[in-house]
mmCIF file of C-alpha atoms in Angstrom:
data_model
loop_
_atom_site.group_PDB
_atom_site.id
_atom_site.type_symbol
_atom_site.label_atom_id
_atom_site.label_comp_id
_atom_site.label_asym_id
_atom_site.label_seq_id
_atom_site.Cartn_x
_atom_site.Cartn_y
_atom_site.Cartn_z
ATOM 1 C CA LEU X 1 108.271 84.532 41.393
ATOM 2 C CA ILE X 2 107.983 87.938 40.934
ATOM 3 C CA ASP X 3 105.616 87.167 38.323
ATOM 4 C CA ALA X 4 103.981 84.295 41.178
ATOM 5 C CA ILE X 5 103.645 86.585 44.191
ATOM 6 C CA ASP X 6 102.487 90.745 45.254
ATOM 7 C CA VAL X 7 106.338 92.071 45.438
ATOM 8 C CA THR X 8 104.911 95.535 45.790
ATOM 9 C CA ALA X 9 102.381 94.486 48.864
ATOM 10 C CA GLY X 10 103.821 96.899 51.630
ATOM 11 C CA LEU X 11 106.104 99.196 49.044
ATOM 12 C CA LYS X 12 104.700 102.913 48.493
ATOM 13 C CA PRO X 13 105.009 104.570 45.474
ATOM 14 C CA GLY X 14 108.334 105.744 44.759
ATOM 15 C CA GLY X 15 110.010 102.936 46.885
ATOM 16 C CA THR X 16 112.471 100.745 45.518
ATOM 17 C CA ILE X 17 112.213 96.925 44.605
ATOM 18 C CA LEU X 18 115.614 94.852 43.857
ATOM 19 C CA ILE X 19 115.299 92.022 41.313
ATOM 20 C CA ASN X 20 118.013 88.868 40.966
ATOM 21 C CA THR X 21 118.124 88.574 37.234
ATOM 22 C CA GLU X 22 119.757 89.337 34.564
ATOM 23 C CA LYS X 23 117.678 91.254 32.245
ATOM 24 C CA ALA X 24 117.300 95.461 32.671
ATOM 25 C CA PRO X 25 115.287 97.213 34.376
ATOM 26 C CA ASP X 26 112.770 98.492 31.709
ATOM 27 C CA GLU X 27 112.138 94.932 31.035
ATOM 28 C CA TYR X 28 109.896 95.820 33.519
ATOM 29 C CA ALA X 29 107.315 98.339 32.505
ATOM 30 C CA GLY X 30 104.924 97.391 34.881
ATOM 31 C CA LEU X 31 106.219 97.865 38.126
ATOM 32 C CA LEU X 32 108.291 100.640 36.162
ATOM 33 C CA GLU X 33 104.456 102.947 36.388
ATOM 34 C CA HIS X 34 104.801 103.337 40.113
ATOM 35 C CA TYR X 35 107.929 101.952 41.376
ATOM 36 C CA ARG X 36 112.229 102.089 41.039
ATOM 37 C CA VAL X 37 113.275 99.109 39.621
ATOM 38 C CA ALA X 38 116.469 97.857 40.129
ATOM 39 C CA THR X 39 118.256 94.899 39.050
ATOM 40 C CA ILE X 40 121.469 92.778 39.146
ATOM 41 C CA ASP X 41 122.703 89.261 38.539
ATOM 42 C CA ALA X 42 123.400 88.057 41.825
ATOM 43 C CA SER X 43 123.550 84.579 40.675
ATOM 44 C CA GLY X 44 125.171 84.760 37.836
ATOM 45 C CA ILE X 45 128.209 86.890 40.151
ATOM 46 C CA ALA X 46 128.131 83.991 42.449
ATOM 47 C CA ILE X 47 128.623 81.153 40.536
ATOM 48 C CA ARG X 48 131.850 83.300 38.647
ATOM 49 C CA HIS X 49 133.153 83.586 41.798
ATOM 50 C CA GLY X 50 132.356 79.680 43.147
ATOM 51 C CA LEU X 51 129.940 80.811 45.599
ATOM 52 C CA GLY X 52 127.450 77.685 45.490
ATOM 53 C CA THR X 53 126.615 75.800 42.431
ATOM 54 C CA LYS X 54 124.789 76.993 39.336
ATOM 55 C CA THR X 55 122.278 75.070 40.330
ATOM 56 C CA GLN X 56 121.883 76.883 43.561
ATOM 57 C CA PRO X 57 124.462 79.860 43.556
ATOM 58 C CA ILE X 58 124.975 81.884 47.076
ATOM 59 C CA VAL X 59 123.205 85.659 46.134
ATOM 60 C CA ASN X 60 123.311 86.909 49.507
ATOM 61 C CA THR X 61 126.891 88.858 49.738
ATOM 62 C CA ALA X 62 126.021 90.104 45.744
ATOM 63 C CA ILE X 63 122.481 90.777 47.347
ATOM 64 C CA VAL X 64 124.083 92.729 49.707
ATOM 65 C CA GLY X 65 126.634 94.883 47.342
ATOM 66 C CA ALA X 66 123.980 96.105 44.530
ATOM 67 C CA PHE X 67 121.737 97.045 47.755
ATOM 68 C CA ALA X 68 124.572 99.159 49.207
ATOM 69 C CA ALA X 69 125.522 101.060 45.826
ATOM 70 C CA GLU X 70 121.478 101.582 44.920
ATOM 71 C CA PHE X 71 120.581 102.690 48.424
ATOM 72 C CA GLY X 72 123.543 104.492 49.824
ATOM 73 C CA LEU X 73 122.917 103.384 53.343
ATOM 74 C CA ILE X 74 126.322 101.771 54.008
ATOM 75 C CA GLY X 75 130.058 101.417 52.008
ATOM 76 C CA LEU X 76 131.686 98.853 50.481
ATOM 77 C CA GLN X 77 134.169 99.537 54.004
ATOM 78 C CA SER X 78 131.164 98.260 55.988
ATOM 79 C CA VAL X 79 130.048 95.007 53.705
ATOM 80 C CA LYS X 80 134.018 93.850 53.847
ATOM 81 C CA ALA X 81 133.982 94.483 57.436
ATOM 82 C CA ALA X 82 130.613 92.564 57.590
ATOM 83 C CA ILE X 83 132.358 89.473 55.901
ATOM 84 C CA ASP X 84 135.291 89.938 57.878
ATOM 85 C CA ASP X 85 133.158 89.024 60.989
ATOM 86 C CA GLU X 86 129.854 87.216 59.343
ATOM 87 C CA VAL X 87 131.521 84.903 56.860
ATOM 88 C CA PRO X 88 133.699 81.755 58.087
ATOM 89 C CA VAL X 89 134.727 80.275 54.690
ATOM 90 C CA LYS X 90 135.474 82.158 51.349
ATOM 91 C CA ARG X 91 135.905 86.197 52.803
ATOM 92 C CA GLU X 92 137.645 87.386 49.258
ATOM 93 C CA ALA X 93 135.277 85.328 46.779
ATOM 94 C CA ASN X 94 131.746 86.646 48.832
ATOM 95 C CA TYR X 95 133.657 90.073 49.316
ATOM 96 C CA GLU X 96 134.502 90.608 45.187
ATOM 97 C CA ALA X 97 131.103 89.628 44.922
ATOM 98 C CA ALA X 98 129.806 92.260 45.976
ATOM 99 C CA VAL X 99 132.149 94.775 45.107
ATOM 100 C CA ASP X 100 131.204 93.339 41.636
ATOM 101 C CA ALA X 101 127.580 93.622 42.636
ATOM 102 C CA PHE X 102 128.251 96.618 43.737
ATOM 103 C CA GLY X 103 129.375 97.763 39.860
ATOM 104 C CA ALA X 104 126.799 96.725 38.093
ATOM 105 C CA VAL X 105 123.519 97.124 39.484
ATOM 106 C CA ARG X 106 121.416 98.862 37.028
ATOM 107 C CA SER X 107 118.222 100.937 38.149
ATOM 108 C CA ALA X 108 115.290 102.687 36.439
ATOM 109 C CA ALA X 109 113.224 105.352 37.930
ATOM 110 C CA PRO X 110 109.912 105.474 38.049
ATOM 111 C CA THR X 111 107.486 106.848 34.934
ATOM 112 C CA GLU X 112 104.651 107.270 36.737
ATOM 113 C CA VAL X 113 104.673 108.460 40.470
ATOM 114 C CA SER X 114 101.490 109.419 42.874
ATOM 115 C CA HIS X 115 101.810 110.066 46.142
ATOM 116 C CA VAL X 116 98.342 108.346 48.338
#
């Protein structure tokens, strides 16, 4: 998908792209020329916690955990509170997926940022 559409449309140089992948951020050299790249294997985390299936993992809480770690705008306690309030099933598995992603997200700074 990342090769099929322009994921940087509207993103300013130096902005961050969070990608669900097993790859390391430095494998996105083209994006790293202008953007910060963060990667997380949200699919693998979801599967390990029994969220969805191997062919259709449910990655939302893993992505939220990675987002919380990468941007620092919300903490894990806020993520847990949201899961408790909004997730009707597998609350503990969803929270554990968020915690795992929080600790596993990897990022790389842009190699060259031009401010336009």
